[in-house]
Amino acid sequence: MRKSSSLRHKRIAALAMALGFSSLGLVATASTAHADAYTLRPIVQYYHWGRQDNFAAVTAQEWQSAESQGYELIRELDGYAMAFPTTNQSTQAPLSLWWHAGRGDYMSTATPTGVASARSAGYVYVGQQGFVWTYARAKTVPLYLYWNGDRQDNYLTSTPEGIAAAESAGYVPVRIEGWVFPTTSI
């Protein structure tokens, strides 16, 4: 049974409040063992049944856009991207959102290879979603990009549940886009 849009908004708002997100930016601050503080954005998974498109929404505007386009919330939390880079910006990459109108597919990528692939396949840049680490570091997990050729759909995930769902639906791994904080990190 599909949830109503207002119920989804309430669940996301409740999740945001429970995690300490501000009402303006929907971000949380977390401390790591290294005493670094990060402003984090939750990666929220949506799915459009008609398009068969997964959408990893990271900003409040993306959540609203997904729901206004008929996407259904399928996973309330699939890791955390950083809202801003740290002082050592060479160790982070922007996570960018791309759209392909012909395929009806959203794609998130943080690698130069991913950006080049998106452009060459006819995707249009939508905007920056946040930042990811460019290497594995303490308390981070890989952020995987999967692809399903039959559906012409990209799928981004960092959780064991997301990986299992992707692989059971016939998606194949493409690459690691970066490293993010897992759902249990804050």
N, CA and C atoms as an extended XYZ file, in Angstrom:
558
Properties=species:S:1:pos:R:3:atomname:S:1:resname:S:1:resid:I:1 pbc="F F F"
N         0.836       -1.178        0.000 N   MET     1
C         0.000        0.000        0.000 CA  MET     1
C         0.881        1.242        0.000 C   MET     1
N         0.576        2.163       -0.869 N   ARG     2
C         1.386        3.384       -0.973 CA  ARG     2
C         0.950        4.406        0.061 C   ARG     2
N         1.931        5.102        0.593 N   LYS     3
C         1.651        6.131        1.589 CA  LYS     3
C         1.230        7.415        0.890 C   LYS     3
N         0.386        8.185        1.548 N   SER     4
C        -0.005        9.473        0.976 CA  SER     4
C         1.167       10.436        1.054 C   SER     4
N         1.131       11.456        0.195 N   SER     5
C         2.214       12.435        0.158 CA  SER     5
C         2.364       13.146        1.492 C   SER     5
N         1.250       13.513        2.111 N   SER     6
C         1.354       14.226        3.388 CA  SER     6
C         1.935       13.326        4.470 C   SER     6
N         1.604       12.026        4.439 N   LEU     7
C         2.177       11.104        5.403 CA  LEU     7
C         3.684       10.965        5.182 C   LEU     7
N         4.112       10.914        3.916 N   ARG     8
C         5.547       10.834        3.624 CA  ARG     8
C         6.264       12.074        4.129 C   ARG     8
N         5.668       13.254        3.888 N   HIS     9
C         6.289       14.490        4.370 CA  HIS     9
C         6.394       14.467        5.893 C   HIS     9
N         5.361       13.974        6.562 N   LYS    10
C         5.387       13.907        8.023 CA  LYS    10
C         6.462       12.940        8.498 C   LYS    10
N         6.617       11.795        7.815 N   ARG    11
C         7.630       10.820        8.213 CA  ARG    11
C         9.030       11.384        8.003 C   ARG    11
N         9.247       12.079        6.897 N   ILE    12
C        10.559       12.680        6.651 CA  ILE    12
C        10.823       13.780        7.666 C   ILE    12
N         9.807       14.594        7.953 N   ALA    13
C         9.972       15.658        8.941 CA  ALA    13
C        10.271       15.061       10.314 C   ALA    13
N         9.578       13.976       10.670 N   ALA    14
C         9.825       13.325       11.955 CA  ALA    14
C        11.233       12.754       11.996 C   ALA    14
N        11.666       12.140       10.900 N   LEU    15
C        13.025       11.626       10.823 CA  LEU    15
C        14.023       12.763       10.976 C   LEU    15
N        13.774       13.847       10.294 N   ALA    16
C        14.668       15.004       10.355 CA  ALA    16
C        14.758       15.534       11.788 C   ALA    16
N        13.620       15.655       12.438 N   MET    17
C        13.624       16.168       13.816 CA  MET    17
C        14.323       15.182       14.755 C   MET    17
N        14.078       13.886       14.586 N   ALA    18
C        14.693       12.886       15.450 CA  ALA    18
C        16.210       12.883       15.308 C   ALA    18
N        16.687       13.179       14.112 N   LEU    19
C        18.120       13.196       13.872 CA  LEU    19
C        18.752       14.558       14.145 C   LEU    19
N        17.933       15.522       14.525 N   GLY    20
C        18.456       16.836       14.866 CA  GLY    20
C        18.673       17.748       13.686 C   GLY    20
N        17.953       17.543       12.606 N   PHE    21
C        18.112       18.388       11.437 CA  PHE    21
C        17.445       19.723       11.680 C   PHE    21
N        18.046       20.757       11.121 N   SER    22
C        17.420       22.065       11.193 CA  SER    22
C        16.255       22.105       10.222 C   SER    22
N        15.257       22.900       10.485 N   SER    23
C        14.106       22.972        9.600 CA  SER    23
C        14.452       23.666        8.292 C   SER    23
N        15.497       24.473        8.259 N   LEU    24
C        15.853       25.169        7.032 CA  LEU    24
C        16.687       24.321        6.087 C   LEU    24
N        17.705       23.682        6.600 N   GLY    25
C        18.606       22.961        5.718 CA  GLY    25
C        18.509       21.454        5.802 C   GLY    25
N        17.735       20.942        6.754 N   LEU    26
C        17.637       19.515        6.973 CA  LEU    26
C        19.016       18.869        7.015 C   LEU    26
N        19.833       19.381        7.917 N   VAL    27
C        21.180       18.851        8.084 CA  VAL    27
C        21.421       18.559        9.557 C   VAL    27
N        22.382       17.712        9.830 N   ALA    28
C        22.751       17.377       11.200 CA  ALA    28
C        24.248       17.544       11.336 C   ALA    28
N        24.702       17.780       12.541 N   THR    29
C        26.132       17.868       12.787 CA  THR    29
C        26.534       16.626       13.569 C   THR    29
N        27.580       15.974       13.123 N   ALA    30
C        28.065       14.771       13.783 CA  ALA    30
C        29.540       14.923       14.071 C   ALA    30
N        29.977       14.329       15.161 N   SER    31
C        31.397       14.315       15.495 CA  SER    31
C        31.931       12.921       15.269 C   SER    31
N        33.140       12.824       14.781 N   THR    32
C        33.783       11.528       14.587 CA  THR    32
C        34.808       11.337       15.678 C   THR    32
N        35.427       10.177       15.670 N   ALA    33
C        36.460        9.885       16.662 CA  ALA    33
C        37.650       10.826       16.512 C   ALA    33
N        37.790       11.432       15.351 N   HIS    34
C        38.910       12.343       15.118 CA  HIS    34
C        38.599       13.768       15.543 C   HIS    34
N        37.455       13.982       16.167 N   ALA    35
C        37.016       15.284       16.660 CA  ALA    35
C        36.724       16.266       15.531 C   ALA    35
N        36.555       15.759       14.301 N   ASP    36
C        36.112       16.609       13.202 CA  ASP    36
C        34.594       16.709       13.263 C   ASP    36
N        34.059       17.854       12.951 N   ALA    37
C        32.610       18.009       12.919 CA  ALA    37
C        32.176       18.185       11.470 C   ALA    37
N        31.112       17.498       11.086 N   TYR    38
C        30.595       17.559        9.728 CA  TYR    38
C        29.123       17.913        9.762 C   TYR    38
N        28.711       18.712        8.826 N   THR    39
C        27.300       18.970        8.641 CA  THR    39
C        26.837       17.962        7.600 C   THR    39
N        25.906       17.098        7.988 N   LEU    40
C        25.520       15.969        7.156 CA  LEU    40
C        24.117       16.125        6.580 C   LEU    40
N        23.929       15.527        5.414 N   ARG    41
C        22.616       15.473        4.777 CA  ARG    41
C        22.250       14.006        4.569 C   ARG    41
N        21.045       13.608        4.950 N   PRO    42
C        20.638       12.221        4.736 CA  PRO    42
C        20.382       11.939        3.254 C   PRO    42
N        20.768       10.763        2.825 N   ILE    43
C        20.459       10.293        1.478 CA  ILE    43
C        19.160        9.496        1.593 C   ILE    43
N        18.114        9.976        0.951 N   VAL    44
C        16.778        9.383        1.046 CA  VAL    44
C        16.438        8.760       -0.305 C   VAL    44
N        15.979        7.506       -0.300 N   GLN    45
C        15.702        6.785       -1.547 CA  GLN    45
C        14.227        6.866       -1.931 C   GLN    45
N        13.997        7.275       -3.175 N   TYR    46
C        12.653        7.312       -3.760 CA  TYR    46
C        12.618        6.410       -4.982 C   TYR    46
N        11.401        5.971       -5.340 N   TYR    47
C        11.221        5.142       -6.533 CA  TYR    47
C         9.952        5.568       -7.252 C   TYR    47
N        10.050        5.655       -8.583 N   HIS    48
C         8.886        5.973       -9.415 CA  HIS    48
C         8.472        4.687      -10.120 C   HIS    48
N         7.294        4.180       -9.796 N   TRP    49
C         6.836        2.892      -10.318 CA  TRP    49
C         6.600        2.944      -11.828 C   TRP    49
N         6.085        4.033      -12.344 N   GLY    50
C         5.821        4.139      -13.781 CA  GLY    50
C         7.098        4.217      -14.600 C   GLY    50
N         8.055        4.992      -14.129 N   ARG    51
C         9.334        5.150      -14.837 CA  ARG    51
C        10.326        4.050      -14.504 C   ARG    51
N        10.083        3.335      -13.410 N   GLN    52
C        11.031        2.370      -12.857 CA  GLN    52
C        12.370        3.061      -12.600 C   GLN    52
N        12.292        4.204      -11.908 N   ASP    53
C        13.470        5.025      -11.655 CA  ASP    53
C        13.710        5.195      -10.169 C   ASP    53
N        14.940        4.903       -9.747 N   ASN    54
C        15.383        5.190       -8.391 CA  ASN    54
C        15.968        6.598       -8.357 C   ASN    54
N        15.730        7.297       -7.260 N   PHE    55
C        16.181        8.677       -7.109 CA  PHE    55
C        16.747        8.823       -5.704 C   PHE    55
N        18.059        9.028       -5.591 N   ALA    56
C        18.714        9.265       -4.306 CA  ALA    56
C        18.649       10.764       -4.032 C   ALA    56
N        17.653       11.183       -3.278 N   ALA    57
C        17.447       12.598       -2.979 CA  ALA    57
C        18.208       12.959       -1.711 C   ALA    57
N        18.916       14.080       -1.760 N   VAL    58
C        19.774       14.465       -0.642 CA  VAL    58
C        19.334       15.783       -0.001 C   VAL    58
N        18.744       16.671       -0.757 N   THR    59
C        18.318       17.966       -0.209 CA  THR    59
C        16.802       17.991       -0.033 C   THR    59
N        16.330       18.895        0.798 N   ALA    60
C        14.887       19.041        1.020 CA  ALA    60
C        14.163       19.360       -0.292 C   ALA    60
N        14.797       20.159       -1.140 N   GLN    61
C        14.195       20.491       -2.433 CA  GLN    61
C        14.052       19.239       -3.303 C   GLN    61
N        15.040       18.353       -3.248 N   GLU    62
C        14.960       17.108       -4.016 CA  GLU    62
C        13.872       16.200       -3.474 C   GLU    62
N        13.710       16.145       -2.138 N   TRP    63
C        12.641       15.329       -1.546 CA  TRP    63
C        11.287       15.822       -2.045 C   TRP    63
N        11.105       17.139       -2.006 N   GLN    64
C         9.833       17.715       -2.463 CA  GLN    64
C         9.624       17.487       -3.949 C   GLN    64
N        10.673       17.627       -4.728 N   SER    65
C        10.581       17.399       -6.168 CA  SER    65
C        10.214       15.952       -6.470 C   SER    65
N        10.849       15.018       -5.777 N   ALA    66
C        10.551       13.596       -5.982 CA  ALA    66
C         9.074       13.320       -5.723 C   ALA    66
N         8.580       13.806       -4.621 N   GLU    67
C         7.184       13.540       -4.270 CA  GLU    67
C         6.214       14.235       -5.215 C   GLU    67
N         6.557       15.441       -5.657 N   SER    68
C         5.655       16.138       -6.578 CA  SER    68
C         5.632       15.467       -7.951 C   SER    68
N         6.680       14.688       -8.282 N   GLN    69
C         6.729       13.965       -9.545 CA  GLN    69
C         6.152       12.551       -9.445 C   GLN    69
N         5.650       12.180       -8.269 N   GLY    70
C         5.034       10.869       -8.107 CA  GLY    70
C         5.959        9.772       -7.631 C   GLY    70
N         7.150       10.125       -7.145 N   TYR    71
C         8.048        9.124       -6.575 CA  TYR    71
C         7.547        8.722       -5.205 C   TYR    71
N         7.810        7.479       -4.826 N   GLU    72
C         7.424        6.968       -3.515 CA  GLU    72
C         8.669        6.768       -2.659 C   GLU    72
N         8.575        7.161       -1.404 N   LEU    73
C         9.669        6.961       -0.463 CA  LEU    73
C         9.834        5.467       -0.228 C   LEU    73
N        11.039        4.936       -0.495 N   ILE    74
C        11.255        3.509       -0.268 CA  ILE    74
C        12.258        3.234        0.855 C   ILE    74
N        13.157        4.165        1.142 N   ARG    75
C        14.090        4.014        2.254 CA  ARG    75
C        14.389        5.390        2.801 C   ARG    75
N        14.063        5.583        4.073 N   GLU    76
C        14.188        6.907        4.677 CA  GLU    76
C        15.630        7.330        4.915 C   GLU    76
N        16.542        6.380        4.963 N   LEU    77
C        17.929        6.753        5.218 CA  LEU    77
C        18.857        5.733        4.578 C   LEU    77
N        19.735        6.212        3.704 N   ASP    78
C        20.675        5.345        3.008 CA  ASP    78
C        22.089        5.921        3.116 C   ASP    78
N        22.402        6.464        4.277 N   GLY    79
C        23.710        7.060        4.499 CA  GLY    79
C        23.616        8.574        4.573 C   GLY    79
N        24.767        9.191        4.785 N   TYR    80
C        24.851       10.645        4.915 CA  TYR    80
C        25.957       11.205        4.024 C   TYR    80
N        25.607       12.202        3.237 N   ALA    81
C        26.592       12.988        2.499 CA  ALA    81
C        26.907       14.226        3.331 C   ALA    81
N        28.041       14.836        3.089 N   MET    82
C        28.370       16.084        3.774 CA  MET    82
C        27.710       17.242        3.034 C   MET    82
N        27.192       18.190        3.780 N   ALA    83
C        26.558       19.364        3.173 CA  ALA    83
C        27.621       20.286        2.570 C   ALA    83
N        28.773       20.353        3.209 N   PHE    84
C        29.848       21.253        2.785 CA  PHE    84
C        31.175       20.506        2.852 C   PHE    84
N        32.152       20.899        2.053 N   PRO    85
C        33.463       20.257        2.171 CA  PRO    85
C        34.170       20.726        3.443 C   PRO    85
N        35.112       19.932        3.896 N   THR    86
C        35.906       20.331        5.053 CA  THR    86
C        37.007       21.276        4.580 C   THR    86
N        37.869       21.650        5.481 N   THR    87
C        38.942       22.580        5.112 CA  THR    87
C        39.902       21.967        4.099 C   THR    87
N        40.078       20.652        4.125 N   ASN    88
C        40.938       19.976        3.153 CA  ASN    88
C        40.064       19.466        2.005 C   ASN    88
N        39.698       20.357        1.100 N   GLN    89
C        38.737       20.038        0.044 CA  GLN    89
C        39.265       19.045       -0.980 C   GLN    89
N        40.554       18.783       -1.019 N   SER    90
C        41.088       17.833       -1.995 CA  SER    90
C        40.671       16.399       -1.672 C   SER    90
N        40.148       16.177       -0.471 N   THR    91
C        39.744       14.822       -0.075 CA  THR    91
C        38.241       14.588       -0.232 C   THR    91
N        37.516       15.563       -0.750 N   GLN    92
C        36.077       15.416       -0.983 CA  GLN    92
C        35.747       15.759       -2.432 C   GLN    92
N        34.651       15.185       -2.908 N   ALA    93
C        34.181       15.480       -4.265 CA  ALA    93
C        32.705       15.846       -4.186 C   ALA    93
N        32.248       16.743       -5.040 N   PRO    94
C        30.825       17.069       -5.047 CA  PRO    94
C        30.013       15.899       -5.594 C   PRO    94
N        28.923       15.602       -4.922 N   LEU    95
C        27.942       14.626       -5.393 CA  LEU    95
C        26.937       15.419       -6.219 C   LEU    95
N        26.857       15.112       -7.517 N   SER    96
C        26.000       15.895       -8.397 CA  SER    96
C        24.841       15.054       -8.925 C   SER    96
N        23.726       15.730       -9.170 N   LEU    97
C        22.507       15.092       -9.657 CA  LEU    97
C        22.333       15.395      -11.132 C   LEU    97
N        21.985       14.370      -11.906 N   TRP    98
C        21.808       14.455      -13.354 CA  TRP    98
C        20.455       13.868      -13.728 C   TRP    98
N        19.895       14.317      -14.855 N   TRP    99
C        18.574       13.866      -15.312 CA  TRP    99
C        18.617       13.551      -16.799 C   TRP    99
N        18.000       12.428      -17.176 N   HIS   100
C        17.861       12.048      -18.583 CA  HIS   100
C        16.372       11.960      -18.886 C   HIS   100
N        15.849       12.935      -19.638 N   ALA   101
C        14.411       13.001      -19.918 CA  ALA   101
C        13.936       11.809      -20.738 C   ALA   101
N        14.725       11.366      -21.698 N   GLY   102
C        14.323       10.237      -22.533 CA  GLY   102
C        14.184        8.947      -21.755 C   GLY   102
N        15.059        8.754      -20.803 N   ARG   103
C        15.018        7.549      -19.961 CA  ARG   103
C        14.121        7.742      -18.735 C   ARG   103
N        13.867        8.994      -18.376 N   GLY   104
C        13.157        9.259      -17.123 CA  GLY   104
C        13.992        8.817      -15.937 C   GLY   104
N        15.292        9.101      -15.976 N   ASP   105
C        16.224        8.573      -14.989 CA  ASP   105
C        17.038        9.669      -14.322 C   ASP   105
N        17.029        9.640      -12.987 N   TYR   106
C        17.946       10.473      -12.209 CA  TYR   106
C        19.208        9.665      -11.948 C   TYR   106
N        20.344       10.343      -11.932 N   MET   107
C        21.631        9.718      -11.652 CA  MET   107
C        22.438       10.644      -10.754 C   MET   107
N        23.007       10.086       -9.695 N   SER   108
C        23.916       10.840       -8.828 CA  SER   108
C        25.313       10.291       -9.022 C   SER   108
N        26.287       11.189       -9.122 N   THR   109
C        27.667       10.767       -9.308 CA  THR   109
C        28.616       11.750       -8.641 C   THR   109
N        29.799       11.247       -8.269 N   ALA   110
C        30.812       12.104       -7.646 CA  ALA   110
C        32.183       11.905       -8.263 C   ALA   110
N        32.263       11.099       -9.302 N   THR   111
C        33.554       10.826       -9.915 CA  THR   111
C        33.652       11.496      -11.282 C   THR   111
N        34.864       11.823      -11.715 N   PRO   112
C        35.026       12.357      -13.069 CA  PRO   112
C        34.504       11.385      -14.138 C   PRO   112
N        34.703       10.085      -13.920 N   THR   113
C        34.193        9.086      -14.849 CA  THR   113
C        32.672        9.127      -14.907 C   THR   113
N        32.028        9.264      -13.757 N   GLY   114
C        30.574        9.342      -13.699 CA  GLY   114
C        30.034       10.570      -14.406 C   GLY   114
N        30.676       11.712      -14.194 N   VAL   115
C        30.256       12.950      -14.862 CA  VAL   115
C        30.412       12.808      -16.373 C   VAL   115
N        31.544       12.258      -16.816 N   ALA   116
C        31.765       12.069      -18.257 CA  ALA   116
C        30.735       11.109      -18.843 C   ALA   116
N        30.421       10.039      -18.102 N   SER   117
C        29.412        9.078      -18.568 CA  SER   117
C        28.041        9.725      -18.663 C   SER   117
N        27.688       10.519      -17.661 N   ALA   118
C        26.389       11.196      -17.673 CA  ALA   118
C        26.282       12.117      -18.889 C   ALA   118
N        27.299       12.923      -19.103 N   ARG   119
C        27.280       13.850      -20.244 CA  ARG   119
C        27.198       13.102      -21.574 C   ARG   119
N        28.013       12.062      -21.735 N   SER   120
C        28.046       11.350      -23.016 CA  SER   120
C        26.748       10.595      -23.285 C   SER   120
N        26.016       10.242      -22.236 N   ALA   121
C        24.744        9.534      -22.405 CA  ALA   121
C        23.558       10.493      -22.559 C   ALA   121
N        23.819       11.799      -22.504 N   GLY   122
C        22.750       12.773      -22.708 CA  GLY   122
C        22.057       13.251      -21.448 C   GLY   122
N        22.640       12.997      -20.279 N   TYR   123
C        22.066       13.499      -19.031 CA  TYR   123
C        22.335       14.999      -18.919 C   TYR   123
N        21.464       15.697      -18.235 N   VAL   124
C        21.568       17.133      -18.000 CA  VAL   124
C        21.832       17.353      -16.510 C   VAL   124
N        22.788       18.206      -16.220 N   TYR   125
C        23.131       18.525      -14.833 CA  TYR   125
C        21.959       19.227      -14.152 C   TYR   125
N        21.572       18.735      -12.969 N   VAL   126
C        20.484       19.325      -12.196 CA  VAL   126
C        21.037       20.198      -11.080 C   VAL   126
N        22.033       19.696      -10.347 N   GLY   127
C        22.592       20.476       -9.251 CA  GLY   127
C        23.478       19.639       -8.347 C   GLY   127
N        24.061       20.319       -7.385 N   GLN   128
C        24.945       19.679       -6.418 CA  GLN   128
C        24.136       19.227       -5.220 C   GLN   128
N        24.362       17.978       -4.809 N   GLN   129
C        23.620       17.402       -3.696 CA  GLN   129
C        24.369       17.498       -2.370 C   GLN   129
N        25.657       17.537       -2.412 N   GLY   130
C        26.480       17.551       -1.210 CA  GLY   130
C        27.881       17.122       -1.590 C   GLY   130
N        28.604       16.555       -0.621 N   PHE   131
C        29.975       16.115       -0.850 CA  PHE   131
C        30.173       14.726       -0.263 C   PHE   131
N        31.078       13.969       -0.886 N   VAL   132
C        31.450       12.649       -0.400 CA  VAL   132
C        32.965       12.599       -0.293 C   VAL   132
N        33.463       11.677        0.509 N   TRP   133
C        34.903       11.475        0.612 CA  TRP   133
C        35.392       10.786       -0.652 C   TRP   133
N        36.603       11.103       -1.076 N   THR   134
C        37.183       10.480       -2.274 CA  THR   134
C        37.978        9.224       -1.941 C   THR   134
N        38.070        8.874       -0.675 N   TYR   135
C        38.790        7.682       -0.242 CA  TYR   135
C        38.118        7.141        1.014 C   TYR   135
N        38.362        5.872        1.305 N   ALA   136
C        37.832        5.258        2.519 CA  ALA   136
C        38.544        5.849        3.724 C   ALA   136
N        37.781        6.206        4.718 N   ARG   137
C        38.352        6.698        5.967 CA  ARG   137
C        37.532        6.152        7.114 C   ARG   137
N        37.999        6.341        8.327 N   ALA   138
C        37.319        5.796        9.496 CA  ALA   138
C        35.850        6.211        9.514 C   ALA   138
N        35.012        5.268        9.849 N   LYS   139
C        33.567        5.468       10.003 CA  LYS   139
C        32.855        5.833        8.703 C   LYS   139
N        33.403        5.442        7.558 N   THR   140
C        32.708        5.662        6.291 CA  THR   140
C        32.487        4.321        5.592 C   THR   140
N        31.544        4.326        4.658 N   VAL   141
C        31.237        3.144        3.851 CA  VAL   141
C        31.205        3.561        2.383 C   VAL   141
N        31.423        2.609        1.463 N   PRO   142
C        31.375        2.950        0.043 CA  PRO   142
C        29.959        3.323       -0.397 C   PRO   142
N        29.891        4.275       -1.304 N   LEU   143
C        28.636        4.681       -1.936 CA  LEU   143
C        28.677        4.115       -3.353 C   LEU   143
N        27.869        3.078       -3.593 N   TYR   144
C        27.917        2.342       -4.855 CA  TYR   144
C        26.899        2.873       -5.854 C   TYR   144
N        27.314        2.897       -7.121 N   LEU   145
C        26.399        3.166       -8.220 CA  LEU   145
C        26.121        1.842       -8.915 C   LEU   145
N        24.829        1.542       -9.087 N   TYR   146
C        24.382        0.342       -9.796 CA  TYR   146
C        23.636        0.769      -11.053 C   TYR   146
N        23.533       -0.153      -12.025 N   TRP   147
C        22.852        0.109      -13.296 CA  TRP   147
C        22.001       -1.090      -13.679 C   TRP   147
N        20.797       -0.817      -14.196 N   ASN   148
C        19.931       -1.853      -14.741 CA  ASN   148
C        19.638       -1.476      -16.185 C   ASN   148
N        20.215       -2.223      -17.139 N   GLY   149
C        20.052       -1.927      -18.558 CA  GLY   149
C        18.628       -2.092      -19.044 C   GLY   149
N        17.894       -3.071      -18.504 N   ASP   150
C        16.501       -3.269      -18.918 CA  ASP   150
C        15.638       -2.073      -18.530 C   ASP   150
N        15.868       -1.557      -17.347 N   ARG   151
C        15.096       -0.403      -16.865 CA  ARG   151
C        15.706        0.931      -17.285 C   ARG   151
N        16.966        0.908      -17.753 N   GLN   152
C        17.694        2.134      -18.069 CA  GLN   152
C        17.731        3.038      -16.826 C   GLN   152
N        18.125        2.441      -15.702 N   ASP   153
C        18.045        3.119      -14.414 CA  ASP   153
C        19.347        2.995      -13.637 C   ASP   153
N        19.802        4.123      -13.086 N   ASN   154
C        20.924        4.174      -12.157 CA  ASN   154
C        20.379        4.112      -10.735 C   ASN   154
N        21.146        3.512       -9.839 N   TYR   155
C        20.718        3.344       -8.452 CA  TYR   155
C        21.928        3.540       -7.549 C   TYR   155
N        21.816        4.441       -6.586 N   LEU   156
C        22.897        4.779       -5.671 CA  LEU   156
C        22.560        4.255       -4.284 C   LEU   156
N        23.494        3.548       -3.648 N   THR   157
C        23.227        3.018       -2.310 CA  THR   157
C        24.514        2.798       -1.533 C   THR   157
N        24.390        2.808       -0.212 N   SER   158
C        25.541        2.519        0.645 CA  SER   158
C        25.202        1.491        1.719 C   SER   158
N        23.983        0.964        1.705 N   THR   159
C        23.564        0.045        2.768 CA  THR   159
C        23.498       -1.398        2.267 C   THR   159
N        23.666       -2.358        3.155 N   PRO   160
C        23.488       -3.763        2.759 CA  PRO   160
C        22.079       -4.023        2.203 C   PRO   160
N        21.074       -3.368        2.769 N   GLU   161
C        19.700       -3.534        2.279 CA  GLU   161
C        19.554       -2.999        0.859 C   GLU   161
N        20.159       -1.849        0.594 N   GLY   162
C        20.111       -1.264       -0.741 CA  GLY   162
C        20.847       -2.104       -1.761 C   GLY   162
N        21.991       -2.646       -1.370 N   ILE   163
C        22.757       -3.511       -2.267 CA  ILE   163
C        21.965       -4.775       -2.588 C   ILE   163
N        21.375       -5.385       -1.565 N   ALA   164
C        20.574       -6.601       -1.777 CA  ALA   164
C        19.381       -6.314       -2.681 C   ALA   164
N        18.713       -5.172       -2.464 N   ALA   165
C        17.563       -4.808       -3.300 CA  ALA   165
C        17.990       -4.596       -4.744 C   ALA   165
N        19.121       -3.931       -4.943 N   ALA   166
C        19.618       -3.672       -6.302 CA  ALA   166
C        19.933       -4.983       -7.011 C   ALA   166
N        20.684       -5.826       -6.354 N   GLU   167
C        21.111       -7.067       -6.995 CA  GLU   167
C        19.945       -8.019       -7.245 C   GLU   167
N        18.967       -8.048       -6.338 N   SER   168
C        17.805       -8.924       -6.553 CA  SER   168
C        16.922       -8.413       -7.685 C   SER   168
N        17.013       -7.118       -8.012 N   ALA   169
C        16.223       -6.539       -9.106 CA  ALA   169
C        17.005       -6.515      -10.428 C   ALA   169
N        18.174       -7.157      -10.461 N   GLY   170
C        18.924       -7.259      -11.702 CA  GLY   170
C        19.885       -6.116      -11.985 C   GLY   170
N        20.162       -5.288      -10.991 N   TYR   171
C        21.135       -4.201      -11.159 CA  TYR   171
C        22.544       -4.775      -11.018 C   TYR   171
N        23.488       -4.170      -11.712 N   VAL   172
C        24.889       -4.593      -11.627 CA  VAL   172
C        25.717       -3.420      -11.116 C   VAL   172
N        26.754       -3.712      -10.324 N   PRO   173
C        27.589       -2.622       -9.819 CA  PRO   173
C        28.380       -1.964      -10.938 C   PRO   173
N        28.473       -0.640      -10.876 N   VAL   174
C        29.227        0.128      -11.859 CA  VAL   174
C        30.543        0.607      -11.254 C   VAL   174
N        30.453        1.279      -10.102 N   ARG   175
C        31.660        1.814       -9.461 CA  ARG   175
C        31.304        2.348       -8.081 C   ARG   175
N        32.336        2.621       -7.314 N   ILE   176
C        32.190        3.344       -6.052 CA  ILE   176
C        32.291        4.826       -6.389 C   ILE   176
N        31.269        5.590       -6.002 N   GLU   177
C        31.254        7.030       -6.282 CA  GLU   177
C        32.000        7.825       -5.223 C   GLU   177
N        32.181        7.241       -4.069 N   GLY   178
C        32.854        7.908       -2.959 CA  GLY   178
C        32.529        7.166       -1.681 C   GLY   178
N        32.814        7.786       -0.552 N   TRP   179
C        32.541        7.184        0.738 CA  TRP   179
C        31.717        8.151        1.553 C   TRP   179
N        30.735        7.612        2.271 N   VAL   180
C        29.801        8.410        3.056 CA  VAL   180
C        29.719        7.837        4.465 C   VAL   180
N        29.112        8.586        5.340 N   PHE   181
C        28.872        8.094        6.689 CA  PHE   181
C        27.657        7.159        6.656 C   PHE   181
N        27.759        5.998        7.308 N   PRO   182
C        26.646        5.057        7.274 CA  PRO   182
C        25.472        5.517        8.131 C   PRO   182
N        24.383        4.799        8.016 N   THR   183
C        23.161        5.158        8.741 CA  THR   183
C        23.349        5.079       10.244 C   THR   183
N        24.339        4.364       10.709 N   THR   184
C        24.581        4.212       12.144 CA  THR   184
C        25.659        5.153       12.670 C   THR   184
N        26.104        6.111       11.850 N   SER   185
C        27.280        6.906       12.255 CA  SER   185
C        26.979        8.050       13.207 C   SER   185
N        25.722        8.482       13.313 N   ILE   186
C        25.464        9.583       14.251 CA  ILE   186
C        24.441        9.204       15.284 C   ILE   186
